[in-house]
mmCIF file of C-alpha atoms in Angstrom:
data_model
loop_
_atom_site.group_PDB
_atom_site.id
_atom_site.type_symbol
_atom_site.label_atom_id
_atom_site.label_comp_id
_atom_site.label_asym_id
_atom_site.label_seq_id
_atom_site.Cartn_x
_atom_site.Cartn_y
_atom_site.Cartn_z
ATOM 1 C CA UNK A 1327 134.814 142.606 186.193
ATOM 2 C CA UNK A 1328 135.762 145.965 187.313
ATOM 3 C CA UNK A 1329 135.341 148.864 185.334
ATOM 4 C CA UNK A 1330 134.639 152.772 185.847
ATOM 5 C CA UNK A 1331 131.449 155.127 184.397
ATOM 6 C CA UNK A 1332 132.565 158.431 183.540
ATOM 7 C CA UNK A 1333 128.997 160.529 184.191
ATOM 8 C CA UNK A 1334 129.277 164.186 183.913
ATOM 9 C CA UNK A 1335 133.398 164.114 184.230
ATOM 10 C CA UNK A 1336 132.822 162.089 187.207
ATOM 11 C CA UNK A 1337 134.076 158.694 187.691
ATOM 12 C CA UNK A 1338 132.168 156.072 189.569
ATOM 13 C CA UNK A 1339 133.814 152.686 190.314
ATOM 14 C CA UNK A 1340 131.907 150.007 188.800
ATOM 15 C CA UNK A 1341 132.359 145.852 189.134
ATOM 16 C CA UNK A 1342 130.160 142.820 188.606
ATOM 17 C CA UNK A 1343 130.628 140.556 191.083
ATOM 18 C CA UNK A 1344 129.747 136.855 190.853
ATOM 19 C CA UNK A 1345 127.871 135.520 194.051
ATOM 20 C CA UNK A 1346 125.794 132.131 194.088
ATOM 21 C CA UNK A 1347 122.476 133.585 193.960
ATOM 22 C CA UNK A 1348 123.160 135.614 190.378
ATOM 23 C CA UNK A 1349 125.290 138.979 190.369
ATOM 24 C CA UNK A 1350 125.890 141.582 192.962
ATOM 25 C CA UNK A 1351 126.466 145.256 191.215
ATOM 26 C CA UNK A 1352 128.591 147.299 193.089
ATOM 27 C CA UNK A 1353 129.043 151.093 192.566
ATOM 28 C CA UNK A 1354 130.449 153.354 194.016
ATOM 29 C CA UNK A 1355 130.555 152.358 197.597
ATOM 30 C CA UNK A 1356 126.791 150.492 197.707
ATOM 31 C CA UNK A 1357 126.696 146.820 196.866
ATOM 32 C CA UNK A 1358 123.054 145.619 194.639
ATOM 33 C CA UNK A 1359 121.067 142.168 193.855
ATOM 34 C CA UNK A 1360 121.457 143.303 189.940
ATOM 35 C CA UNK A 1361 119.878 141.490 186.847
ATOM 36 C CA UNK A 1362 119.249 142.936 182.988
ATOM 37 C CA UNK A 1363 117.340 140.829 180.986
ATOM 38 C CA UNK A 1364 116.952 142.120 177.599
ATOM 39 C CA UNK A 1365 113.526 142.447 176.326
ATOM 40 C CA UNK A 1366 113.424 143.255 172.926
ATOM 41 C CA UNK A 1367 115.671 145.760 171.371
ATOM 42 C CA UNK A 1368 116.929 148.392 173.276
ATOM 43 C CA UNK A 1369 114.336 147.478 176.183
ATOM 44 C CA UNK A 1370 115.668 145.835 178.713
ATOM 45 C CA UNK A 1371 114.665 144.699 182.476
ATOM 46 C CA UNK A 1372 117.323 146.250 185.449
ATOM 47 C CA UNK A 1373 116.164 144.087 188.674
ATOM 48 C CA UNK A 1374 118.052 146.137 191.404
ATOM 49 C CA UNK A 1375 117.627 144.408 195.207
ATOM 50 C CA UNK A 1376 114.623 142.805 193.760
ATOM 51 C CA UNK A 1377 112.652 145.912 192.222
ATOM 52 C CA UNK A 1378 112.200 146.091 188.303
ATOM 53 C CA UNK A 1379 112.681 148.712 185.870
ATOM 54 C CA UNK A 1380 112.385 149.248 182.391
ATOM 55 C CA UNK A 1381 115.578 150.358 180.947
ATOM 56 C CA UNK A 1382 116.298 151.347 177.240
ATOM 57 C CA UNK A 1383 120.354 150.866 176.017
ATOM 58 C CA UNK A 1384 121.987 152.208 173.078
ATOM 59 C CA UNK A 1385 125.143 151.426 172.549
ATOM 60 C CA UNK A 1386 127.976 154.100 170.411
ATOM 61 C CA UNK A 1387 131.670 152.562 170.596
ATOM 62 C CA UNK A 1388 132.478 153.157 174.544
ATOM 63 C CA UNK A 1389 129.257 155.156 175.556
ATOM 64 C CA UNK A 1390 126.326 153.943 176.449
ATOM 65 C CA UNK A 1391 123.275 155.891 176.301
ATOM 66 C CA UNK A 1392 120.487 155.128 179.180
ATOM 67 C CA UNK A 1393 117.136 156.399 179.583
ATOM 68 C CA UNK A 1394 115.321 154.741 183.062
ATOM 69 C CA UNK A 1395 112.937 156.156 185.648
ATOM 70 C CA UNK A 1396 111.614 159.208 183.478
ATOM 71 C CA UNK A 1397 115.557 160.381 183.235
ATOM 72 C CA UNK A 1398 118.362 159.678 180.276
ATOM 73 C CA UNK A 1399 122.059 159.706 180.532
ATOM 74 C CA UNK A 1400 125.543 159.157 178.820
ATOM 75 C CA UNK A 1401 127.499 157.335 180.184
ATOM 76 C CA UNK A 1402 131.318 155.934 178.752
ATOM 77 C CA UNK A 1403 132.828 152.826 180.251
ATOM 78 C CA UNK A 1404 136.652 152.709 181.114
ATOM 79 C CA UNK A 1405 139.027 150.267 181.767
ATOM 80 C CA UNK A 1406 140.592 152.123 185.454
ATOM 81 C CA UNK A 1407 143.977 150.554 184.236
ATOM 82 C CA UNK A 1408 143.434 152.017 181.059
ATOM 83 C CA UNK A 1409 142.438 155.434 182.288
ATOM 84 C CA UNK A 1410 145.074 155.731 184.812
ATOM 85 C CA UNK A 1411 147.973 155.232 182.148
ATOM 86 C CA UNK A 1412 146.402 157.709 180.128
ATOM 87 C CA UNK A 1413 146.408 160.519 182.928
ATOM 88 C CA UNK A 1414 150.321 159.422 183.475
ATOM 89 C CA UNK A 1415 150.702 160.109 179.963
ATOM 90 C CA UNK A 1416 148.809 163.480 179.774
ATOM 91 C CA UNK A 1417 151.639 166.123 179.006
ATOM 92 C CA UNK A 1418 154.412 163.234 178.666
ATOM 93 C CA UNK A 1419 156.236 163.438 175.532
ATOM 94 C CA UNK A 1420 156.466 159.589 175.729
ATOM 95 C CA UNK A 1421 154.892 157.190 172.791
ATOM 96 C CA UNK A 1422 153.376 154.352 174.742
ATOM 97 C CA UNK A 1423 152.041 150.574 172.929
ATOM 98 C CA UNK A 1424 148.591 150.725 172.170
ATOM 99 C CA UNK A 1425 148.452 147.020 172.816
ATOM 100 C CA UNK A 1426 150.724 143.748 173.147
ATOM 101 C CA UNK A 1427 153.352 143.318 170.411
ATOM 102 C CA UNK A 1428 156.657 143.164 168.941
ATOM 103 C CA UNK A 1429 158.318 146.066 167.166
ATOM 104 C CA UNK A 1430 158.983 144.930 163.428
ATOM 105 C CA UNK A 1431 160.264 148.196 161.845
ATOM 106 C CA UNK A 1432 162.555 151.474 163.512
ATOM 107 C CA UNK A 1433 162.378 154.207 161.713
ATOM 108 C CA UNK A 1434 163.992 156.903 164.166
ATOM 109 C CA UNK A 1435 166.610 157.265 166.208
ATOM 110 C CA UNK A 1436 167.455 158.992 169.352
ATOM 111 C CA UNK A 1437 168.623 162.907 168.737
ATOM 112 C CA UNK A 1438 166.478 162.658 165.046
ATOM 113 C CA UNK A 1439 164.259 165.731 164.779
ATOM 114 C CA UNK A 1440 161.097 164.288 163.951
ATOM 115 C CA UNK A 1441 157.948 166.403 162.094
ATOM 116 C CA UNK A 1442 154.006 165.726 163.641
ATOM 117 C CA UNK A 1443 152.835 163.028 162.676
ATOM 118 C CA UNK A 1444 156.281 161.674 160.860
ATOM 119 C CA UNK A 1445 156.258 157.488 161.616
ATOM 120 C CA UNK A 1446 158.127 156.081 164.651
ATOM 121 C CA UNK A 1447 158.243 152.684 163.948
ATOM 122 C CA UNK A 1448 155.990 149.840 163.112
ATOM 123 C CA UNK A 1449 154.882 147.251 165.593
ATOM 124 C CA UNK A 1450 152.365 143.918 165.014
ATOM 125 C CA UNK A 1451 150.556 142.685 167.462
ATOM 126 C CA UNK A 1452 147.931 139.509 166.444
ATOM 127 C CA UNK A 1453 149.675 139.273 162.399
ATOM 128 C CA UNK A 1454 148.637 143.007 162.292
ATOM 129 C CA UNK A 1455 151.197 145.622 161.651
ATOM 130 C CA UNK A 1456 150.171 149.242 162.902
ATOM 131 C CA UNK A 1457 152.113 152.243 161.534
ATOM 132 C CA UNK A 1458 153.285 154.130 165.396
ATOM 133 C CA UNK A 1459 153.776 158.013 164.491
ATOM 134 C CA UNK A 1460 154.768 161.259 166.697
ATOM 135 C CA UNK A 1461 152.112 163.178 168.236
ATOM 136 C CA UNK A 1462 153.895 166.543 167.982
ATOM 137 C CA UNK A 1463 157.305 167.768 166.799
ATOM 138 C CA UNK A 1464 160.306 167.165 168.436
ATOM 139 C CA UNK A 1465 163.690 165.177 168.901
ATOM 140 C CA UNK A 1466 163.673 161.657 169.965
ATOM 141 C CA UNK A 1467 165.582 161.351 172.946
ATOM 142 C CA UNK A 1468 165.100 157.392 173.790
ATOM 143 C CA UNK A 1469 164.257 154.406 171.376
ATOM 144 C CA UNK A 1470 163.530 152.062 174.383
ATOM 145 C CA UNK A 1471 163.483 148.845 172.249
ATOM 146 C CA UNK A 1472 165.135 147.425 168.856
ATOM 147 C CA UNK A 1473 163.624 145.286 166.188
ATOM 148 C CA UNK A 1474 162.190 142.092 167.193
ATOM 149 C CA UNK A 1475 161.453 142.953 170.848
ATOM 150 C CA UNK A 1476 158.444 142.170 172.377
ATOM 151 C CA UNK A 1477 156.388 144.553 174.581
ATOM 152 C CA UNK A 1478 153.255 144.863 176.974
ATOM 153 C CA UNK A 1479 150.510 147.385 176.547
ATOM 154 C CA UNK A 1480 151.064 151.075 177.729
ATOM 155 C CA UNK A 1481 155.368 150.132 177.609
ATOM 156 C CA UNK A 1482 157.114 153.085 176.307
ATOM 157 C CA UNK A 1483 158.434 152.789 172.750
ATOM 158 C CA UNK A 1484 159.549 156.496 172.563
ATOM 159 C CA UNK A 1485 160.338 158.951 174.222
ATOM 160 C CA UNK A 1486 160.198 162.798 172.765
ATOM 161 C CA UNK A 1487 162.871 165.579 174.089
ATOM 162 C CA UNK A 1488 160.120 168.173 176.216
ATOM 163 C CA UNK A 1489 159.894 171.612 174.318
ATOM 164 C CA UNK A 1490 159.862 172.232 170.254
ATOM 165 C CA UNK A 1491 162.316 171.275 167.985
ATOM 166 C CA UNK A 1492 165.463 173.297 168.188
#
């Protein structure tokens, strides 16, 4: 499993690797004999390369709160697929799926001036419909797929015209 820890607006490359002797940590670029046992609660037991340490976890949607060897941090968890698409998307006027679906309802099309926050479309993904809306004002340029279409996460649904409306 490979994820990344944001720490301080820093991100360290994180996986869990299965080995036949338990789990090997690696992050960053150093590799680690790693095993958390929960205790009881929030206490928990981190054996790193055979030493033990008491470690308390607190869990808060994607951060994780950590307090071990006299120290605390925050720490959030990403996906580095996840993360990546969302630094493409930074500044692109382009609606991307949230998740897997199929687009159900269209309620734009392109060259339609569109108001923040106005809806987009509908999609469903897993027998649940979710309600797809524009981020900021605009004209929709591209409708990249019709009714009944099916779709990845992170596909474009919409793209927005760059500057305000006209």
């Amino acid at each position: 499993m490979k994820l990344e820890v944001k720490l301080h607006d820093k991100f360290l490359p994180v996986a869990l690797i299965h080995a036949l002797d338990g789990y090997r940590l690696r992050l960053a670029d150093s590799d680690y004999e790693a095993e958390l046992v929960q205790v009881e609660g929030p206490l928990h037991r981190l054996s790193l390369d055979g030493r033990d340490h008491e470690v308390w976890l607190a869990a808060k949607g994607a951060a994780v709160f950590v307090h071990a060897l006299g120290q605390s941090w925050e720490l959030e968890l990403l996906d580095p697929i996840d993360r990546a698409a969302d630094e493409r998307s930074e500044g692109d006027s382009t609606v991307r799926a949230p998740m897997p679906g199929v687009v159900v309802q269209l309620d734009v099309s392109a060259g339609e001036e569109v108001a923040k926050g106005q809806p987009l479309l509908v999609i469903e993904s897993m027998k649940l419909e979710t309600l797809i809306t524009a981020k900021e004002a605009g004209v929709v340029e591209t409708v990249h797929l019709c009714v009944g279409e099916s779709f990845d996460k992170n596909l474009p649904l919409v793209t927005m015209q760059e500057g305000e409306c006209p």
